[in-house]
Structure formats: C-alpha cells, structure tokens
C-alpha cells in the first residue's frame, strides 16, 4: 500500500542532489513507508501507483510541489520578546549598543533563565508550528540564551522534548558561546563553556553541533577556536557566526577547522569565500537579519562568482522575529537579488548540507524522505514573485499530511 500520491501538480520542482533545478509539468509524487517511491509525470506515476490504491491522496491541480524547506540556522528557544527594542531600533538605536547596555541577547538570557523547561517546550512547539505552516520540515535550533550550565542544559532538553512531540525534524546545536554573561569576562566565560558546559552537553548527547558568535566585542577568533576545538574533542561538529558586523577572521577559522557551516558573512572578502569553498564549509546567508537590522544584504554575486553554493536560513530569534522560510526565500530574491531557482536550492538541498544532512534531505527523488510542500502557485517562480502572502498550503512529512491550510 502506498501512503500518499500527490498528482496533477501544475509543476513538481526540486533541486537534485547536485543542486540542479528539475521541473516536471503535470507532475506527481508517490510516497511509501515515508519514502519517495516515484516522481515524474502524473500519467506515469499514477499508472504504477493508482491514487485509488493509496491511503491518502492530494489533488495538486494548479499548484506546485517542492521539497520541504530546511532551515539551517535558528535560535528558536527563548522566553519573552524584544518588541520594544524593535521600536527603539526604528527610532535610531543600534543593535550592538543595546547589547553593550545589557539589553538584546542578555535580556533574553534573563527571561530564559527565569522560565521553566515546560514553558520553553511550549514556546518552541508554538514556533515550530509556524515554521511548519510556512513549509519547513527540517530545522536546526541553537541553545545560547542560558549562558550558564543549568540553563544551557534546560534549553537543550527543551529542544529534545519539543522535537519528540513535533513532526519537524530538529537538529540541535549547543551555543553556550553566544554572548558573555554579565557576571564575568570573556576569558573566564570561555573556560566555563569548555570546562562546565561542553562536557555535560556531550555526555548527555544533547547536541550535534557547537556554534560560537565570533564578533568584535563578543568572542575573538582565538576564543572561538578554543570553543570549537573543545567541541570537536567532545564529538560536536563546528559551526560559526562569522563576519557579521566586523571581519574578524571567522570564516578563515571555519575553513581551517573544517566547520560544517559559516553563517552571516556580511563582511566576508573574496579570499574568505574561496577559503570556505575549498574547505567545503557551507556558507549560510541570513537575509532576514539584514532586513530586520535594516543593514546591507550579503553580496551573493561574490559567492556565485566563486561557484560556492550558499544556504539561506531564517535566523529566527527575538531580534529577527520570523519563523518563515517562505519569507526568507522572498527576501533572498527581492533583497539579495537571487533568482527563484537559486533561492529554492538554497532553502532546500544546500540548507541540508549546512546541517550535514546529505541523505536526500532537501530534494525529492526516489529514496529521499517524503517531505514536501504543496504551494498555491502555478510554478516555483511565483513563490517569491507573489511575496507577503502564504503560498504554502499543505505540508507533508514522511508521507503524512502534517499541515493543511
Ligand atoms: O544570529 N548574532 C548573534 N545571534 C543572533 C542574534 C541573537 C539575538 O539578538 O538575540 C543572530 O543574529
Ligand atoms: Fe544566529
């Protein structure tokens, strides 16, 4: 018995594992035991897998079928919000000044320390629901609003519990080195991350990746290297927030250390981009962050010229409050001037590379996971073209309909 046949789609559009965009007019996808078993023209797929023999069917007439989106960079576990800082920034306040005055990340840390694990699970589940409604079927989630061992563990446990209760596949990243807490200095805090936090996180298997905010006034390249090398010793793969406000050398460090991804990269130079490409580090660009800070976008043409494919992500956090990969795709096009094909590829197959999921996540082909979205548009170009509305209508995870508008 087939779980699901999606048929008569105006277009099925998917990148291949190599990132090539493939489109099928009047397309169909059949999913069995949660895995794509056939993809092609409706006539062929339904001949071998008649919808009447399937447990479930979706008539996708007039709509586009795409792989489920992958969001490879979020800070989705926190308490409280910073809507008032949003207003202050619109009136001229600066992100780094707010942080230096104990606001920003540090304020979210205070609220998150005060929250119970159950509250954090509830908050995260609500955010995962919004992500899913906008087409995300796999997401990364970072800790980093604890900055002490109890709260970092509480956050990572909350991620685990929410992941167990939600259809989205969640990948955990430990980011104790997100900011320096108010009671200490950077040297001492880096020691705490390495001596107190990392061993417990690793021992309890609470994270797959280790991330660090390598930035002027936060963690230097040397500090970042110490944290990421310690993470590696504990079996956590490195990721890094690099070259966002200042070009400290975070992307060179990512290349050196063999990070899975380097993220932000607003100030990266051609040499940095070449180093990332050579070391097979996936660049992750975050157009929502630039949008919400009203800062310049990363220059995609530099990455394209170097033939280094980029991923895109929401960077969902209290400062960049959007859970939507649909909107991120729109911003990638309308803000960063990516083509719709590049943006879709960046939100699917390349985003999967950025979290080391190279098993067919982010593509629809025989043998890949049956994760897909049905969007109410005639072809994939219309996704970013028709911006500011919800185009995603139905979301399927491992062959099961998990969201329907
Ligand atoms: O990726 N840059 C550091 N971390 C987040 C912001 C977190 C916050 O402001 O709460 C980011 O943009
Ligand atoms: Fe971030």
Short mmCIF file of C-alpha atoms in Angstrom, two decimals, residues 74-396:
data_model
loop_
_atom_site.label_atom_id
_atom_site.label_comp_id
_atom_site.label_asym_id
_atom_site.label_seq_id
_atom_site.Cartn_x
_atom_site.Cartn_y
_atom_site.Cartn_z
CA UNK A 74 17.59 29.37 14.24
CA UNK A 75 17.72 30.48 17.88
CA UNK A 76 14.17 29.30 18.46
CA UNK A 77 14.24 28.55 22.21
CA UNK A 78 13.81 31.61 24.39
CA UNK A 79 11.37 33.30 26.73
CA UNK A 80 9.92 36.77 26.33
CA UNK A 81 10.26 39.01 23.31
CA UNK A 82 12.00 42.25 22.37
CA UNK A 83 9.27 44.09 20.50
CA UNK A 84 10.18 47.29 22.35
CA UNK A 85 13.79 47.06 21.09
CA UNK A 86 12.35 46.73 17.60
CA UNK A 87 10.67 50.09 18.11
CA UNK A 88 13.84 51.57 19.68
CA UNK A 89 15.87 50.45 16.67
CA UNK A 90 13.34 52.06 14.35
CA UNK A 91 13.91 55.25 16.34
CA UNK A 92 17.66 55.01 15.80
CA UNK A 93 19.09 52.68 18.49
CA UNK A 94 21.87 50.33 17.43
CA UNK A 95 21.91 46.52 17.92
CA UNK A 96 25.41 46.36 19.38
CA UNK A 97 24.83 49.37 21.69
CA UNK A 98 21.67 47.72 23.05
CA UNK A 99 23.70 44.57 23.77
CA UNK A 100 26.54 46.54 25.39
CA UNK A 101 23.98 48.14 27.73
CA UNK A 102 22.73 44.73 28.94
CA UNK A 103 19.77 44.51 26.54
CA UNK A 104 19.49 42.36 23.43
CA UNK A 105 20.75 38.80 23.91
CA UNK A 106 21.48 39.46 27.63
CA UNK A 107 17.90 40.49 28.27
CA UNK A 108 16.58 37.34 26.60
CA UNK A 109 19.05 35.38 28.75
CA UNK A 110 17.46 36.79 31.94
CA UNK A 111 13.96 35.88 30.74
CA UNK A 112 15.07 32.41 29.63
CA UNK A 113 16.81 31.66 32.93
CA UNK A 114 13.55 32.53 34.73
CA UNK A 115 11.43 30.28 32.51
CA UNK A 116 10.69 26.64 33.33
CA UNK A 117 11.65 23.87 30.96
CA UNK A 118 7.96 23.28 30.23
CA UNK A 119 7.45 26.92 29.30
CA UNK A 120 10.37 26.70 26.88
CA UNK A 121 8.99 23.49 25.37
CA UNK A 122 5.61 25.22 24.90
CA UNK A 123 7.21 28.28 23.32
CA UNK A 124 9.30 26.18 20.96
CA UNK A 125 6.36 23.99 19.92
CA UNK A 126 4.38 27.12 19.03
CA UNK A 127 7.28 28.40 16.89
CA UNK A 128 7.70 25.01 15.22
CA UNK A 129 4.01 25.12 14.27
CA UNK A 130 4.55 28.44 12.48
CA UNK A 131 7.67 27.12 10.75
CA UNK A 132 5.74 24.08 9.56
CA UNK A 133 2.85 26.17 8.26
CA UNK A 134 5.38 28.01 6.09
CA UNK A 135 6.89 24.82 4.71
CA UNK A 136 9.83 23.95 6.99
CA UNK A 137 10.13 20.19 7.53
CA UNK A 138 13.67 20.12 8.99
CA UNK A 139 15.21 22.79 11.19
CA UNK A 140 18.28 23.46 13.25
CA UNK A 141 17.76 25.00 16.71
CA UNK A 142 20.55 26.51 18.84
CA UNK A 143 20.81 26.98 22.57
CA UNK A 144 22.54 30.15 23.75
CA UNK A 145 20.11 32.13 25.90
CA UNK A 146 21.28 30.40 29.08
CA UNK A 147 24.99 31.21 29.34
CA UNK A 148 25.22 29.01 32.42
CA UNK A 149 25.33 25.26 32.64
CA UNK A 150 21.84 24.76 34.15
CA UNK A 151 20.06 26.94 31.62
CA UNK A 152 22.00 25.71 28.59
CA UNK A 153 21.09 22.12 29.59
CA UNK A 154 17.47 23.16 30.25
CA UNK A 155 17.26 24.68 26.77
CA UNK A 156 18.79 21.66 25.03
CA UNK A 157 16.47 19.32 26.93
CA UNK A 158 13.55 21.50 25.88
CA UNK A 159 14.67 21.15 22.25
CA UNK A 160 14.80 17.36 22.65
CA UNK A 161 11.35 17.19 24.17
CA UNK A 162 9.75 19.52 21.62
CA UNK A 163 11.43 17.56 18.81
CA UNK A 164 9.87 14.33 20.12
CA UNK A 165 6.43 15.94 20.06
CA UNK A 166 6.58 17.67 16.67
CA UNK A 167 6.69 16.43 13.07
CA UNK A 168 9.57 18.75 12.10
CA UNK A 169 12.99 17.06 12.26
CA UNK A 170 15.05 19.13 14.68
CA UNK A 171 18.86 19.29 14.72
CA UNK A 172 20.38 20.64 17.96
CA UNK A 173 23.30 23.00 18.29
CA UNK A 174 24.99 23.96 21.55
CA UNK A 175 25.82 27.68 21.56
CA UNK A 176 26.95 28.43 25.10
CA UNK A 177 29.36 30.90 23.45
CA UNK A 178 26.57 33.19 22.23
CA UNK A 179 27.45 36.15 24.48
CA UNK A 180 29.48 36.83 27.61
CA UNK A 181 27.23 36.86 30.72
CA UNK A 182 27.24 39.95 32.90
CA UNK A 183 28.95 38.35 35.92
CA UNK A 184 32.26 37.54 34.23
CA UNK A 185 34.79 38.35 31.49
CA UNK A 186 35.40 36.66 28.18
CA UNK A 187 38.45 34.57 29.19
CA UNK A 188 36.73 33.19 32.24
CA UNK A 189 33.49 32.57 30.41
CA UNK A 190 35.24 30.64 27.62
CA UNK A 191 36.73 28.43 30.36
CA UNK A 192 33.23 27.85 31.77
CA UNK A 193 31.88 26.90 28.34
CA UNK A 194 34.73 24.44 27.83
CA UNK A 195 35.09 23.07 31.37
CA UNK A 196 31.50 23.13 32.66
CA UNK A 197 29.03 23.25 29.79
CA UNK A 198 30.50 21.22 26.93
CA UNK A 199 31.26 18.05 28.95
CA UNK A 200 27.65 17.77 30.22
CA UNK A 201 26.15 18.59 26.84
CA UNK A 202 28.30 15.91 25.20
CA UNK A 203 27.85 13.32 27.95
CA UNK A 204 24.06 13.62 27.75
CA UNK A 205 24.13 13.67 23.97
CA UNK A 206 22.24 16.95 23.87
CA UNK A 207 23.68 18.46 20.68
CA UNK A 208 25.14 17.53 17.32
CA UNK A 209 26.87 20.86 16.61
CA UNK A 210 28.75 23.52 18.55
CA UNK A 211 28.45 27.17 17.47
CA UNK A 212 30.13 30.42 18.56
CA UNK A 213 29.46 34.14 17.95
CA UNK A 214 32.84 35.24 16.59
CA UNK A 215 32.47 39.02 16.62
CA UNK A 216 34.11 42.22 17.80
CA UNK A 217 33.16 42.72 21.46
CA UNK A 218 31.91 39.12 21.80
CA UNK A 219 34.32 36.20 21.08
CA UNK A 220 37.64 36.74 19.29
CA UNK A 221 38.99 34.31 16.70
CA UNK A 222 41.24 32.76 19.37
CA UNK A 223 38.36 32.33 21.80
CA UNK A 224 36.19 30.90 19.04
CA UNK A 225 38.91 28.44 18.04
CA UNK A 226 39.25 27.23 21.65
CA UNK A 227 35.48 26.65 21.93
CA UNK A 228 35.12 24.90 18.57
CA UNK A 229 38.21 22.70 19.11
CA UNK A 230 36.92 21.69 22.52
CA UNK A 231 33.57 20.91 20.89
CA UNK A 232 35.32 18.73 18.31
CA UNK A 233 37.10 16.82 21.09
CA UNK A 234 33.66 16.07 22.52
CA UNK A 235 32.35 14.96 19.10
CA UNK A 236 30.38 18.15 18.30
CA UNK A 237 30.74 19.42 14.74
CA UNK A 238 31.67 23.12 14.42
CA UNK A 239 29.51 25.95 13.13
CA UNK A 240 30.31 29.64 13.43
CA UNK A 241 28.66 33.07 13.34
CA UNK A 242 31.30 34.86 11.27
CA UNK A 243 31.97 38.24 9.65
CA UNK A 244 28.58 39.72 10.57
CA UNK A 245 29.45 43.23 11.79
CA UNK A 246 33.25 43.10 11.62
CA UNK A 247 35.54 40.91 9.55
CA UNK A 248 37.49 39.31 12.41
CA UNK A 249 38.57 36.21 10.50
CA UNK A 250 35.77 33.86 11.48
CA UNK A 251 35.36 32.42 8.01
CA UNK A 252 39.10 31.68 7.77
CA UNK A 253 38.78 29.89 11.11
CA UNK A 254 35.78 27.93 9.78
CA UNK A 255 37.85 26.81 6.80
CA UNK A 256 40.82 25.94 8.99
CA UNK A 257 38.88 23.89 11.44
CA UNK A 258 36.61 22.20 8.87
CA UNK A 259 33.34 23.69 10.12
CA UNK A 260 30.11 22.34 8.65
CA UNK A 261 28.87 25.88 8.04
CA UNK A 262 29.84 29.53 8.45
CA UNK A 263 26.90 31.88 8.89
CA UNK A 264 26.08 35.60 8.32
CA UNK A 265 29.21 36.51 6.25
CA UNK A 266 28.15 40.10 5.54
CA UNK A 267 31.75 41.33 5.61
CA UNK A 268 33.49 38.32 4.02
CA UNK A 269 36.02 39.01 1.28
CA UNK A 270 36.68 37.09 -1.93
CA UNK A 271 39.58 35.32 -0.21
CA UNK A 272 37.29 34.29 2.68
CA UNK A 273 34.71 32.91 0.27
CA UNK A 274 37.36 30.99 -1.68
CA UNK A 275 38.67 29.51 1.58
CA UNK A 276 35.15 28.37 2.56
CA UNK A 277 34.65 26.80 -0.86
CA UNK A 278 37.97 24.94 -0.77
CA UNK A 279 37.34 23.62 2.73
CA UNK A 280 33.78 22.56 1.82
CA UNK A 281 32.23 24.76 4.51
CA UNK A 282 28.64 25.65 3.58
CA UNK A 283 28.01 29.41 3.74
CA UNK A 284 24.66 30.30 5.32
CA UNK A 285 23.23 33.71 4.46
CA UNK A 286 20.54 35.26 6.63
CA UNK A 287 18.59 37.87 4.68
CA UNK A 288 16.00 38.24 7.47
CA UNK A 289 18.71 39.51 9.83
CA UNK A 290 19.85 42.16 7.36
CA UNK A 291 16.20 43.04 6.73
CA UNK A 292 15.35 43.41 10.42
CA UNK A 293 18.54 45.36 11.18
CA UNK A 294 17.94 47.46 8.04
CA UNK A 295 21.55 46.65 7.18
CA UNK A 296 23.01 45.75 3.80
CA UNK A 297 22.46 42.23 2.50
CA UNK A 298 25.29 39.77 1.86
CA UNK A 299 26.58 40.05 -1.68
CA UNK A 300 25.53 36.79 -3.32
CA UNK A 301 27.34 37.60 -6.54
CA UNK A 302 30.70 37.08 -4.76
CA UNK A 303 29.63 33.55 -3.83
CA UNK A 304 28.26 32.87 -7.30
CA UNK A 305 31.47 34.13 -8.93
CA UNK A 306 33.46 31.72 -6.76
CA UNK A 307 31.00 28.92 -7.57
CA UNK A 308 30.28 28.34 -3.88
CA UNK A 309 26.59 27.45 -3.32
CA UNK A 310 25.01 29.20 -0.35
CA UNK A 311 22.28 28.13 2.02
CA UNK A 312 19.70 30.55 3.40
CA UNK A 313 18.04 30.45 6.82
CA UNK A 314 15.61 32.48 8.92
CA UNK A 315 17.99 33.12 11.88
CA UNK A 316 14.72 33.19 13.83
CA UNK A 317 15.46 34.84 17.22
CA UNK A 318 13.97 37.66 19.34
CA UNK A 319 15.84 40.20 17.20
CA UNK A 320 14.83 38.68 13.87
CA UNK A 321 11.33 37.52 14.56
CA UNK A 322 10.30 35.46 11.57
CA UNK A 323 9.90 31.70 11.53
CA UNK A 324 9.09 31.64 7.82
CA UNK A 325 11.34 30.09 5.19
CA UNK A 326 8.76 31.24 2.66
CA UNK A 327 9.55 34.84 3.59
CA UNK A 328 13.30 34.07 3.64
CA UNK A 329 13.04 32.85 0.04
CA UNK A 330 11.21 36.07 -0.88
CA UNK A 331 13.91 38.19 0.80
CA UNK A 332 16.68 36.19 -0.86
CA UNK A 333 15.19 37.21 -4.20
CA UNK A 334 13.83 40.69 -3.52
CA UNK A 335 16.65 41.72 -1.15
CA UNK A 336 19.72 39.74 -2.19
CA UNK A 337 18.75 39.54 -5.88
CA UNK A 338 18.92 35.75 -6.05
CA UNK A 339 16.92 34.05 -8.77
CA UNK A 340 13.94 31.95 -7.62
CA UNK A 341 15.81 28.78 -8.66
CA UNK A 342 18.85 29.73 -6.55
CA UNK A 343 16.71 30.72 -3.58
CA UNK A 344 14.77 27.44 -3.64
CA UNK A 345 18.00 25.46 -3.93
CA UNK A 346 19.48 27.47 -1.02
CA UNK A 347 16.41 26.75 1.12
CA UNK A 348 16.44 23.02 0.43
CA UNK A 349 19.44 20.97 -0.73
CA UNK A 350 22.19 23.45 0.23
CA UNK A 351 20.45 24.17 3.54
CA UNK A 352 20.55 20.42 4.22
CA UNK A 353 24.31 20.43 3.55
CA UNK A 354 24.67 23.21 6.14
CA UNK A 355 23.41 20.82 8.82
CA UNK A 356 25.21 17.79 7.40
CA UNK A 357 22.08 16.05 6.12
CA UNK A 358 23.32 14.62 2.83
CA UNK A 359 20.85 11.71 2.70
CA UNK A 360 18.45 13.31 0.24
CA UNK A 361 17.00 15.81 2.71
CA UNK A 362 16.02 18.89 0.67
CA UNK A 363 15.42 17.01 -2.57
CA UNK A 364 12.61 14.89 -4.00
CA UNK A 365 13.89 11.74 -5.67
CA UNK A 366 13.38 8.02 -5.33
CA UNK A 367 14.66 7.07 -1.90
CA UNK A 368 14.52 10.53 -0.31
CA UNK A 369 12.31 11.24 2.69
CA UNK A 370 8.70 12.03 1.72
CA UNK A 371 8.89 15.63 2.94
CA UNK A 372 7.16 18.08 0.63
CA UNK A 373 5.13 21.24 0.37
CA UNK A 374 2.23 21.97 -1.92
CA UNK A 375 2.16 25.69 -2.69
CA UNK A 376 -0.79 27.53 -4.16
CA UNK A 377 1.22 28.86 -7.13
CA UNK A 378 1.46 27.62 -10.72
CA UNK A 379 5.26 27.23 -10.68
CA UNK A 380 8.18 27.84 -8.32
CA UNK A 381 8.98 31.29 -9.75
CA UNK A 382 5.68 32.51 -8.32
CA UNK A 383 6.77 31.69 -4.74
CA UNK A 384 8.96 34.82 -4.34
CA UNK A 385 7.11 36.72 -7.06
CA UNK A 386 3.89 36.63 -5.01
CA UNK A 387 5.50 37.91 -1.80
CA UNK A 388 3.99 38.71 1.58
CA UNK A 389 1.26 36.08 1.42
CA UNK A 390 1.12 32.48 2.49
CA UNK A 391 1.61 30.39 -0.62
CA UNK A 392 2.33 27.13 1.23
CA UNK A 393 -0.92 25.27 1.60
CA UNK A 394 -0.20 21.67 2.54
CA UNK A 395 2.89 20.21 4.20
CA UNK A 396 3.81 16.53 4.16
#
